[in-house]
Short mmCIF file of C-alpha atoms in Angstrom, two decimals:
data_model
loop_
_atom_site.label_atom_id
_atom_site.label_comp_id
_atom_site.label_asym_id
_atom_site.label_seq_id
_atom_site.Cartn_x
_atom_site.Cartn_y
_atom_site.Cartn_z
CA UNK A 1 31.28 14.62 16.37
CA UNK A 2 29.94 13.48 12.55
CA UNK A 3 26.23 13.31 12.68
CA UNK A 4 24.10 11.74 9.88
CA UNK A 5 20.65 13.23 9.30
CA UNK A 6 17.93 10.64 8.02
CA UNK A 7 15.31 13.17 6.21
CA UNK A 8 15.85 16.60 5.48
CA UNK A 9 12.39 18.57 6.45
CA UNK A 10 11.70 21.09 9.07
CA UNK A 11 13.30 18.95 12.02
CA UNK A 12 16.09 17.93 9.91
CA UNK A 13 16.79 21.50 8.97
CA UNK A 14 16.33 22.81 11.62
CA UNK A 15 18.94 20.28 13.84
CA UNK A 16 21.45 20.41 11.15
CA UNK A 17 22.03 23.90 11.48
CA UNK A 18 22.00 23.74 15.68
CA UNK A 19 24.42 20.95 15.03
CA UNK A 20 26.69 23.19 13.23
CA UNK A 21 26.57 25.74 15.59
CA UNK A 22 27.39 23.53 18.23
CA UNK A 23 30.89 22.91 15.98
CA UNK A 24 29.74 19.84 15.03
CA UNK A 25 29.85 18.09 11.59
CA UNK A 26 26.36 16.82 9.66
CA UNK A 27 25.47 14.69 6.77
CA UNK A 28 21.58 15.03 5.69
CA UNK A 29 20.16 12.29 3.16
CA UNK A 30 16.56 12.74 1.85
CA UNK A 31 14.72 11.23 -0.96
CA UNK A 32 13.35 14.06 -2.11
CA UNK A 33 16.03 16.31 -3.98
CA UNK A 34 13.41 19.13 -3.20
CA UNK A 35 13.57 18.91 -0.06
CA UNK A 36 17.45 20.41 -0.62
CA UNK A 37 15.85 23.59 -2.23
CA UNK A 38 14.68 25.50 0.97
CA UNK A 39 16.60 28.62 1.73
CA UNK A 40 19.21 27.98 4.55
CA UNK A 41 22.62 26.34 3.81
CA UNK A 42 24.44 24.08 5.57
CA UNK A 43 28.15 23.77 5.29
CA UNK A 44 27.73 19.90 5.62
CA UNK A 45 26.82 17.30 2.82
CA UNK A 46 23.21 16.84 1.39
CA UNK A 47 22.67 13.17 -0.17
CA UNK A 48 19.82 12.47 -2.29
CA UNK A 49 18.48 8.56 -1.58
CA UNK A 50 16.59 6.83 0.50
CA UNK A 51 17.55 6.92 4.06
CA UNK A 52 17.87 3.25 4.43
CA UNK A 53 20.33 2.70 1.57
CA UNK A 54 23.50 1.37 2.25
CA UNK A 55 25.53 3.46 0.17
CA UNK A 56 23.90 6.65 0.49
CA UNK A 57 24.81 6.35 4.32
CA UNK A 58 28.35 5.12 3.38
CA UNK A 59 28.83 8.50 1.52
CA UNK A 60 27.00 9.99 4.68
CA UNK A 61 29.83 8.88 6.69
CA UNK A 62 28.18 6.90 8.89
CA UNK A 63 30.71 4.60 9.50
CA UNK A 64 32.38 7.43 11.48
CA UNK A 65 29.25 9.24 12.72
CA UNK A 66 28.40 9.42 16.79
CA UNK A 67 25.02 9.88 15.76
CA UNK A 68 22.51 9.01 13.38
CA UNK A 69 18.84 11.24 13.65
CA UNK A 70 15.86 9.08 11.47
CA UNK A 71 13.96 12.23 11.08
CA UNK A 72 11.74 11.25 8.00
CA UNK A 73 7.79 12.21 7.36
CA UNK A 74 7.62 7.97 7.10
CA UNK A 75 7.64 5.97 10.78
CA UNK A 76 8.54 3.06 8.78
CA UNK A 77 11.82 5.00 6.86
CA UNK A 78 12.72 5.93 10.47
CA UNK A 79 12.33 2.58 12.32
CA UNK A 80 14.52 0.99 9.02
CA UNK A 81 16.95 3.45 9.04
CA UNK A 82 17.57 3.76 12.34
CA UNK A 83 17.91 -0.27 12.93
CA UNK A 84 20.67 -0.52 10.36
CA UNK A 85 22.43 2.91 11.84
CA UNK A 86 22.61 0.83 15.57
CA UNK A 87 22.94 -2.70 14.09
CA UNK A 88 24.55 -2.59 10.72
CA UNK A 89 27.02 0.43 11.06
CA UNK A 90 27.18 0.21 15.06
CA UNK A 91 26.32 4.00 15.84
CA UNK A 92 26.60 5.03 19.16
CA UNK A 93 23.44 6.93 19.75
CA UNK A 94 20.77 6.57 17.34
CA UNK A 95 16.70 8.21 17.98
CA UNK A 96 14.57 8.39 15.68
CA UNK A 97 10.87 10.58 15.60
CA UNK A 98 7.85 8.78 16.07
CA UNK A 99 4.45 9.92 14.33
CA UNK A 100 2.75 7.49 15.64
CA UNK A 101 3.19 7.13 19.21
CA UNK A 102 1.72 3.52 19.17
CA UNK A 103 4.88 2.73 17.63
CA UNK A 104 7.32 3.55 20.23
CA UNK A 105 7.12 -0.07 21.53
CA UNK A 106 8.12 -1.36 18.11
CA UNK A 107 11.70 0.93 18.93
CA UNK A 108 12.11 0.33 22.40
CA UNK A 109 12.42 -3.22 21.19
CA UNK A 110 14.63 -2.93 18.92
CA UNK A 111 16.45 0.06 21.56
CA UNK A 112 16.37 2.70 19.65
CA UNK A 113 15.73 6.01 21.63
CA UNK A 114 12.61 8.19 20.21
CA UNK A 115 10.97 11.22 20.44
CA UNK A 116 7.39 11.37 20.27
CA UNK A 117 6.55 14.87 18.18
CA UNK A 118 2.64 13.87 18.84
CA UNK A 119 3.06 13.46 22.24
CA UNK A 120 5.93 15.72 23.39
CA UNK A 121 3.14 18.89 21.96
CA UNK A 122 0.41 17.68 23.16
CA UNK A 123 1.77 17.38 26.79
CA UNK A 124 3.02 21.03 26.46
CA UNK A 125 -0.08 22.11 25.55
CA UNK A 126 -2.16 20.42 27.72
CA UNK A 127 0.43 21.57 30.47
CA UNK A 128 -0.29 25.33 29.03
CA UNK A 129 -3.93 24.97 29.56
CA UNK A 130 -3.20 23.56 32.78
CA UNK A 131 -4.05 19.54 32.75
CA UNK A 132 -3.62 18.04 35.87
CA UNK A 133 -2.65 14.78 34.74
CA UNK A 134 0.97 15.67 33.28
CA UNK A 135 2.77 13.48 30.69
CA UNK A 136 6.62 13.20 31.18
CA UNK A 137 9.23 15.74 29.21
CA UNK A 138 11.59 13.45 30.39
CA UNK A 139 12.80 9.59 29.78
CA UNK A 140 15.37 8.04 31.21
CA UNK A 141 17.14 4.88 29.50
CA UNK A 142 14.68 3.57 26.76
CA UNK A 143 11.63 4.68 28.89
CA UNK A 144 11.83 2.43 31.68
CA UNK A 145 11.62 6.01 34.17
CA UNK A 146 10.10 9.00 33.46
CA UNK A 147 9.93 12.96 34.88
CA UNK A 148 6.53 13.84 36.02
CA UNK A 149 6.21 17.85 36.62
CA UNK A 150 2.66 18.89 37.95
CA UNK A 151 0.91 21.06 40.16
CA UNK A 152 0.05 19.45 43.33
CA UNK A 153 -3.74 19.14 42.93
CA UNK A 154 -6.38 20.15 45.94
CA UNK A 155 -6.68 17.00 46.82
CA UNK A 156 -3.02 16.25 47.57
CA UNK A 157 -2.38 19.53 49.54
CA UNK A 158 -1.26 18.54 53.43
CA UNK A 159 -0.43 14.60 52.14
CA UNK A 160 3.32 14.23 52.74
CA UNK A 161 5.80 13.29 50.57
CA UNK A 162 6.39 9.69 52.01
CA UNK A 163 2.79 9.39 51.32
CA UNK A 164 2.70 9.25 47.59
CA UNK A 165 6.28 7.84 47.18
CA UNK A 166 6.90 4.09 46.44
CA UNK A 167 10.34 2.65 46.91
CA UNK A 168 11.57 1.17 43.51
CA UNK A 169 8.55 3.11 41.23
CA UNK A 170 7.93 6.49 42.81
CA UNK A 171 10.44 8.98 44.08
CA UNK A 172 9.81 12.96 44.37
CA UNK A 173 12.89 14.62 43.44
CA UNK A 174 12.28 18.43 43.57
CA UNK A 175 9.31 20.79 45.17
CA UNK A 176 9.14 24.15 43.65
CA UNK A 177 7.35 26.98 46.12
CA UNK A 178 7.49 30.41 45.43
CA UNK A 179 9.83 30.32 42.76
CA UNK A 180 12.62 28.83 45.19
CA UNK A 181 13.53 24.47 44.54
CA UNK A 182 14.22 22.27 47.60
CA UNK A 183 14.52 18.16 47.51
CA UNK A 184 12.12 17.73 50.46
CA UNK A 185 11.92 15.52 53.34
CA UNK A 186 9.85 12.72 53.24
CA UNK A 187 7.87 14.68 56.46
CA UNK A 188 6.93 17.33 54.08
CA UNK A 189 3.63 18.27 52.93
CA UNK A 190 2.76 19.71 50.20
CA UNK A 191 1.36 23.43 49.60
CA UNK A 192 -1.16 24.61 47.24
CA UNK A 193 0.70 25.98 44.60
CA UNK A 194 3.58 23.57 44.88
CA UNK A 195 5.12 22.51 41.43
CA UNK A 196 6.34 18.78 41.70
CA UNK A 197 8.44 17.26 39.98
CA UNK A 198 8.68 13.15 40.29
CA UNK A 199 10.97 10.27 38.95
CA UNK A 200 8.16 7.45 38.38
CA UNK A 201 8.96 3.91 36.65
CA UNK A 202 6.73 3.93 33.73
CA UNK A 203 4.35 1.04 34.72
CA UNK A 204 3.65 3.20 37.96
CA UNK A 205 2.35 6.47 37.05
CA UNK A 206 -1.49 5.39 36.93
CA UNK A 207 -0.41 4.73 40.39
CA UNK A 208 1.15 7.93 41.02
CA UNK A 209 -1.88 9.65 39.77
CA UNK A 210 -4.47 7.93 42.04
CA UNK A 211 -1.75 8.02 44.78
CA UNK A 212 -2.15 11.96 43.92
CA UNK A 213 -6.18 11.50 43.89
CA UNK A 214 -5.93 13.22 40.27
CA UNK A 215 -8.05 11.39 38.03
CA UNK A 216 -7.26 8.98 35.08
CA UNK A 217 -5.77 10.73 31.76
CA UNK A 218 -5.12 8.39 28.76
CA UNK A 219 -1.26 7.98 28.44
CA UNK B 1 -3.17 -23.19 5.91
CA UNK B 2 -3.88 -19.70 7.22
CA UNK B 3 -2.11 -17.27 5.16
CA UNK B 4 -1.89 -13.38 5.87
CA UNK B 5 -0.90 -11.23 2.85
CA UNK B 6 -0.35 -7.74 3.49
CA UNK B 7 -0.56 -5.35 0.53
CA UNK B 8 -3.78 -6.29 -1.78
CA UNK B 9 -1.89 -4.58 -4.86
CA UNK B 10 -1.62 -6.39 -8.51
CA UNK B 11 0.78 -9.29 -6.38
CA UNK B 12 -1.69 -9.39 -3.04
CA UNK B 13 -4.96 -9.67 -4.95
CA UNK B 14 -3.17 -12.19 -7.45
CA UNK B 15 -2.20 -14.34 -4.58
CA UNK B 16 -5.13 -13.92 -2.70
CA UNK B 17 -7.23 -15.82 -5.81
CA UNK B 18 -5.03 -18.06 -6.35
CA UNK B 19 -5.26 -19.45 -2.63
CA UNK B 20 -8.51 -18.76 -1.33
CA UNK B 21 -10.31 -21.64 -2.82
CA UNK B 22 -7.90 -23.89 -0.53
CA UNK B 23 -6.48 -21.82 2.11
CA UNK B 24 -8.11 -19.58 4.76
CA UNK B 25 -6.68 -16.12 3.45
CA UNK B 26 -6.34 -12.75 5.05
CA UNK B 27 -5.38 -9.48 3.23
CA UNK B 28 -4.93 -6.65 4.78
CA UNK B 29 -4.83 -3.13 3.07
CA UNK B 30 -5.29 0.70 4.11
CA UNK B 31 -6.80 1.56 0.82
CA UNK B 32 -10.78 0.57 1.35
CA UNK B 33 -11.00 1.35 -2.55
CA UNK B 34 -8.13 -1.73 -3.97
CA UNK B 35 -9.82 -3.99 -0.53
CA UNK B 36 -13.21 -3.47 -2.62
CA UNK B 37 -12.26 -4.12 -6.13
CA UNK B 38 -10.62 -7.51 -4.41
CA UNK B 39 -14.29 -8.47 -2.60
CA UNK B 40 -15.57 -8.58 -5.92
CA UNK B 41 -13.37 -11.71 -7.65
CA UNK B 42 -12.30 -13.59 -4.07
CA UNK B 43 -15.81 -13.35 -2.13
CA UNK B 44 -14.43 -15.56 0.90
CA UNK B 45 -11.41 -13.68 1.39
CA UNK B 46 -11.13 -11.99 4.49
CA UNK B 47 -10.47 -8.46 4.24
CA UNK B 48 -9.00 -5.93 6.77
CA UNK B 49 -8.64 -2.29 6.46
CA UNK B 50 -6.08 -0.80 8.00
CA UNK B 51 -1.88 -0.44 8.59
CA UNK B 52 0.05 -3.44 8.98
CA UNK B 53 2.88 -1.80 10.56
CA UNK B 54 0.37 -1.27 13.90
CA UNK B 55 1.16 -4.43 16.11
CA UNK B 56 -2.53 -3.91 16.78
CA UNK B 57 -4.03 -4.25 13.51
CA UNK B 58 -1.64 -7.15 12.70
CA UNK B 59 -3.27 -9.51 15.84
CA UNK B 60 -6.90 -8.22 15.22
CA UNK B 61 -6.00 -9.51 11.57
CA UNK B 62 -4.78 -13.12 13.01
CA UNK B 63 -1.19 -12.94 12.85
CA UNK B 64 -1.11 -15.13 16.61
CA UNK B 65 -2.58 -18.00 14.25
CA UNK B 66 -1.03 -17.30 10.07
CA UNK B 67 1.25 -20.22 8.93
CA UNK B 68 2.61 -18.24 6.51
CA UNK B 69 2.70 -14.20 5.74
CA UNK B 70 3.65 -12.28 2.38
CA UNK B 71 4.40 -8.56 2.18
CA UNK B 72 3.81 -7.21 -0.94
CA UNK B 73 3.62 -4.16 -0.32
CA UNK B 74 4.63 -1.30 -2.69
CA UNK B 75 7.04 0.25 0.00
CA UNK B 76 10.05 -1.45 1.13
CA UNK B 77 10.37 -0.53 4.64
CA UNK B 78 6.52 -1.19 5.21
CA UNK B 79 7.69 -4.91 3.94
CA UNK B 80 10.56 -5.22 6.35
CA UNK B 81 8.33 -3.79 9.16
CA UNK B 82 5.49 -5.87 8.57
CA UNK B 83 8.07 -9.30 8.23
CA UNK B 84 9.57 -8.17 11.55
CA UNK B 85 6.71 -8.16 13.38
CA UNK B 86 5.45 -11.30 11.59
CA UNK B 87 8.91 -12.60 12.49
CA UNK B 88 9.15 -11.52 16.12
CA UNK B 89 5.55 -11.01 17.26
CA UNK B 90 3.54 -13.67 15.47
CA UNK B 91 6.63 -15.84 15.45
CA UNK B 92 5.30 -17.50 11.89
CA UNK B 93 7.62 -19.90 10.91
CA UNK B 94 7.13 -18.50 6.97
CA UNK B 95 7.70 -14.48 6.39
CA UNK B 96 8.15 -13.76 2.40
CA UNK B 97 8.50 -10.71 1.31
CA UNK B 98 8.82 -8.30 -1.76
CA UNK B 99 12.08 -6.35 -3.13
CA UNK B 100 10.37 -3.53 -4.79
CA UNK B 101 13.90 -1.56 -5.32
CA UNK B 102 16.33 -4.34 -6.06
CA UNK B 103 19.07 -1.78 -4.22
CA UNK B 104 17.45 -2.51 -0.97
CA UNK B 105 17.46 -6.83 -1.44
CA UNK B 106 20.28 -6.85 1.45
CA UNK B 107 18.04 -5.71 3.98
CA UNK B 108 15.80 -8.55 3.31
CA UNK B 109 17.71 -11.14 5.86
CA UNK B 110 17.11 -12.91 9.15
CA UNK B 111 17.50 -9.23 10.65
CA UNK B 112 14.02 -8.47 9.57
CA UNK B 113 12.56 -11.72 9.82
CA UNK B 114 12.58 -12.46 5.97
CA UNK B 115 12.86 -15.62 5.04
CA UNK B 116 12.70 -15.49 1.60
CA UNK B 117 12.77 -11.90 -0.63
CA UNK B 118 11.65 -12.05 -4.15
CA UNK B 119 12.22 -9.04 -6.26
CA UNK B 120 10.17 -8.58 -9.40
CA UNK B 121 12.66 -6.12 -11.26
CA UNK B 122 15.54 -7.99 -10.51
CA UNK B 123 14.03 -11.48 -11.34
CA UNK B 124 13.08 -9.11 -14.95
CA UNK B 125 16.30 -8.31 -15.35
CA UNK B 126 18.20 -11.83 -14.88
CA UNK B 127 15.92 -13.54 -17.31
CA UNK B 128 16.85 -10.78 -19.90
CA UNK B 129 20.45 -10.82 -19.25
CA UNK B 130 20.74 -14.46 -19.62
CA UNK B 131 18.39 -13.98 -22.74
CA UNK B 132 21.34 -11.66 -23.68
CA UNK B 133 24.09 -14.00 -23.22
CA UNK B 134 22.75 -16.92 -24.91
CA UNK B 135 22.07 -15.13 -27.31
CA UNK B 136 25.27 -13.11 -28.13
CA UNK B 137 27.80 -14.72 -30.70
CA UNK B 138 30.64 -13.45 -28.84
CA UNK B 139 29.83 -15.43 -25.44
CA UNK B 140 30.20 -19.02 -27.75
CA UNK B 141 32.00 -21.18 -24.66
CA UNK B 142 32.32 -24.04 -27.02
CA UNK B 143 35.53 -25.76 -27.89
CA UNK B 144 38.30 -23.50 -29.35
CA UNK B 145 38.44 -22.71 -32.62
CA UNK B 146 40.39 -25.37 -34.58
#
């Protein structure tokens, strides 16, 4: 597959060479000829132009790219670029980074897939230090469902699993216990220690979380 | 009318006197420094600091109620985000915005909400070249010489 990088920093770098690893081909456009100066070749073509320009991402290839990756410092450059990747030049499957994750409403109507750098670390960490209240790693479709992982919290322990599930919003798909996965029963209760993982529709996870009795973390 | 002009740069804070002894005018702005320089020669304009692009800052601004908003920004894709949002959120029934890079006028279309793109270099550089032509000897389309 021909994938088109939009913005040649650290991510950009950093997927171009993975891609080419993976066997794929990569074009990477950046603005900033500098930006072509770090150590660290790629075999693939490095265009120097905005990412939104037309014929930049002509000579990109994009016309025949699977992909296009709006991986810019700018939200804006990546919400531009990544609109006339999907709409203009019809590519397949187009994300784009988000900065700012009070943006990612802006892409999801426009659907355009994004990852949230801001929020994708500070979940990890706050997983790290051990947060109760877990934000998702995973999104299904543009959002609409995400993965919840999370320890089961004291006041959960002994509630079963038909307890905190909701047909159509909540739905626990795995229980890990002692380093050993099951999909439970809905008769199960949970364990202290348990590691849960959870499909929840994203309007429902407040609800998930009281269901859980673990109190309110801003989203 | 209400007007929102987002960008209070040389074109912004141009506009912005121009209307605000008729209009009720809104410019927005993330740089408090070019908002304050424009307090000081359009007193009743109403000034908000912040990012446009923010769907936020853009209602607490007024967009819900602007008859008409400009982007004149100095960054392209800020003006096609901004006329998007104008476009699709507000649902103004006037979006103009600026072509700072004359290489990037196609993207100002329906697709962003635009409804009419001016662009400063490229209005320059028409006016020169037809300055050029009627002026050049060779470009005579008179009758044929005799």
């Amino acid at each position: 597959m021909h994938v088109v990088i939009g913005g040649y920093g650290r991510v950009g770098r950093y997927l171009a060479h993975m891609l080419e690893k993976q066997g794929h081909t990569v074009s990477a456009i950046d603005h900033d000829p500098g930006a072509f100066e770090e150590i660290g070749e790629i075999s693939g073509q490095k265009l120097v132009g905005p990412v939104y320009d037309r014929g930049t991402l002509v000579a990109a290839g994009i016309e025949r790219a699977g992909c296009f990756a709006a991986v810019t410092a700018g939200d804006n450059s990546n919400i531009v670029s990544a609109r006339i990747a999907k709409e203009t030049f019809g590519v397949a499957n187009v994300v784009a980074r988000i900065y700012d994750p009070r943006r990612a409403e802006l892409y999801r109507e426009m659907g355009i897939r994004t990852v949230s750098s801001v929020e994708w670390a500070a979940s990890r960490i706050l997983r790290i230090i051990g947060d109760e209240g877990q934000l998702s790693e995973y999104q299904f479709g543009e959002g609409e469902v995400e993965m919840l992982e999370l320890e089961i919290p004291a006041r959960a322990v002994e509630k079963r699993v038909a307890d905190v599930e909701t047909p159509g919003e909540i739905r626990i798909v795995a229980i890990v216990r002692e380093h050993a996965a099951t999909v439970p029963a809905p008769g199960e209760r949970f364990r202290p220690g348990d590691r849960v993982y959870a499909a929840v529709a994203s309007g429902s996870v407040d609800k998930f979380r009281a269901l859980l009795g673990i109190k309110e973390v801003r989203r | 009318m209400k007007v929102l002009i987002v960008g209070a740069g040389k074109a912004g804070a141009y506009l912005a006197g121009k209307l605000h002894t008729d209009h009720a005018v809104t410019v927005i702005d993330q740089r408090q420094a070019t908002l304050d320089r424009l307090r000081a020669w359009a007193p009743d304009v109403h000034l908000v600091h912040g990012d446009a692009c923010e769907p936020a800052m853009l209602d607490h601004a007024g967009l819900a109620g602007a008859d008409l908003v400009v982007a004149v920004t100095g960054d392209d894709e800020d003006n096609l985000v901004v006329s998007w949002l104008a476009k699709t959120r507000g649902g103004v029934a006037n979006v103009i915005a600026r072509v700072n890079h004359p290489a990037n006028t196609w993207l100002f279309s329906e697709m962003w909400g635009v409804d009419c793109a001016l662009s400063p270099p490229a209005l320059i550089a028409s006016e020169v070249l037809d300055r050029i032509a009627a002026s050049d000897p060779g470009r005579d389309d008179g009758a044929p010489v005799a």
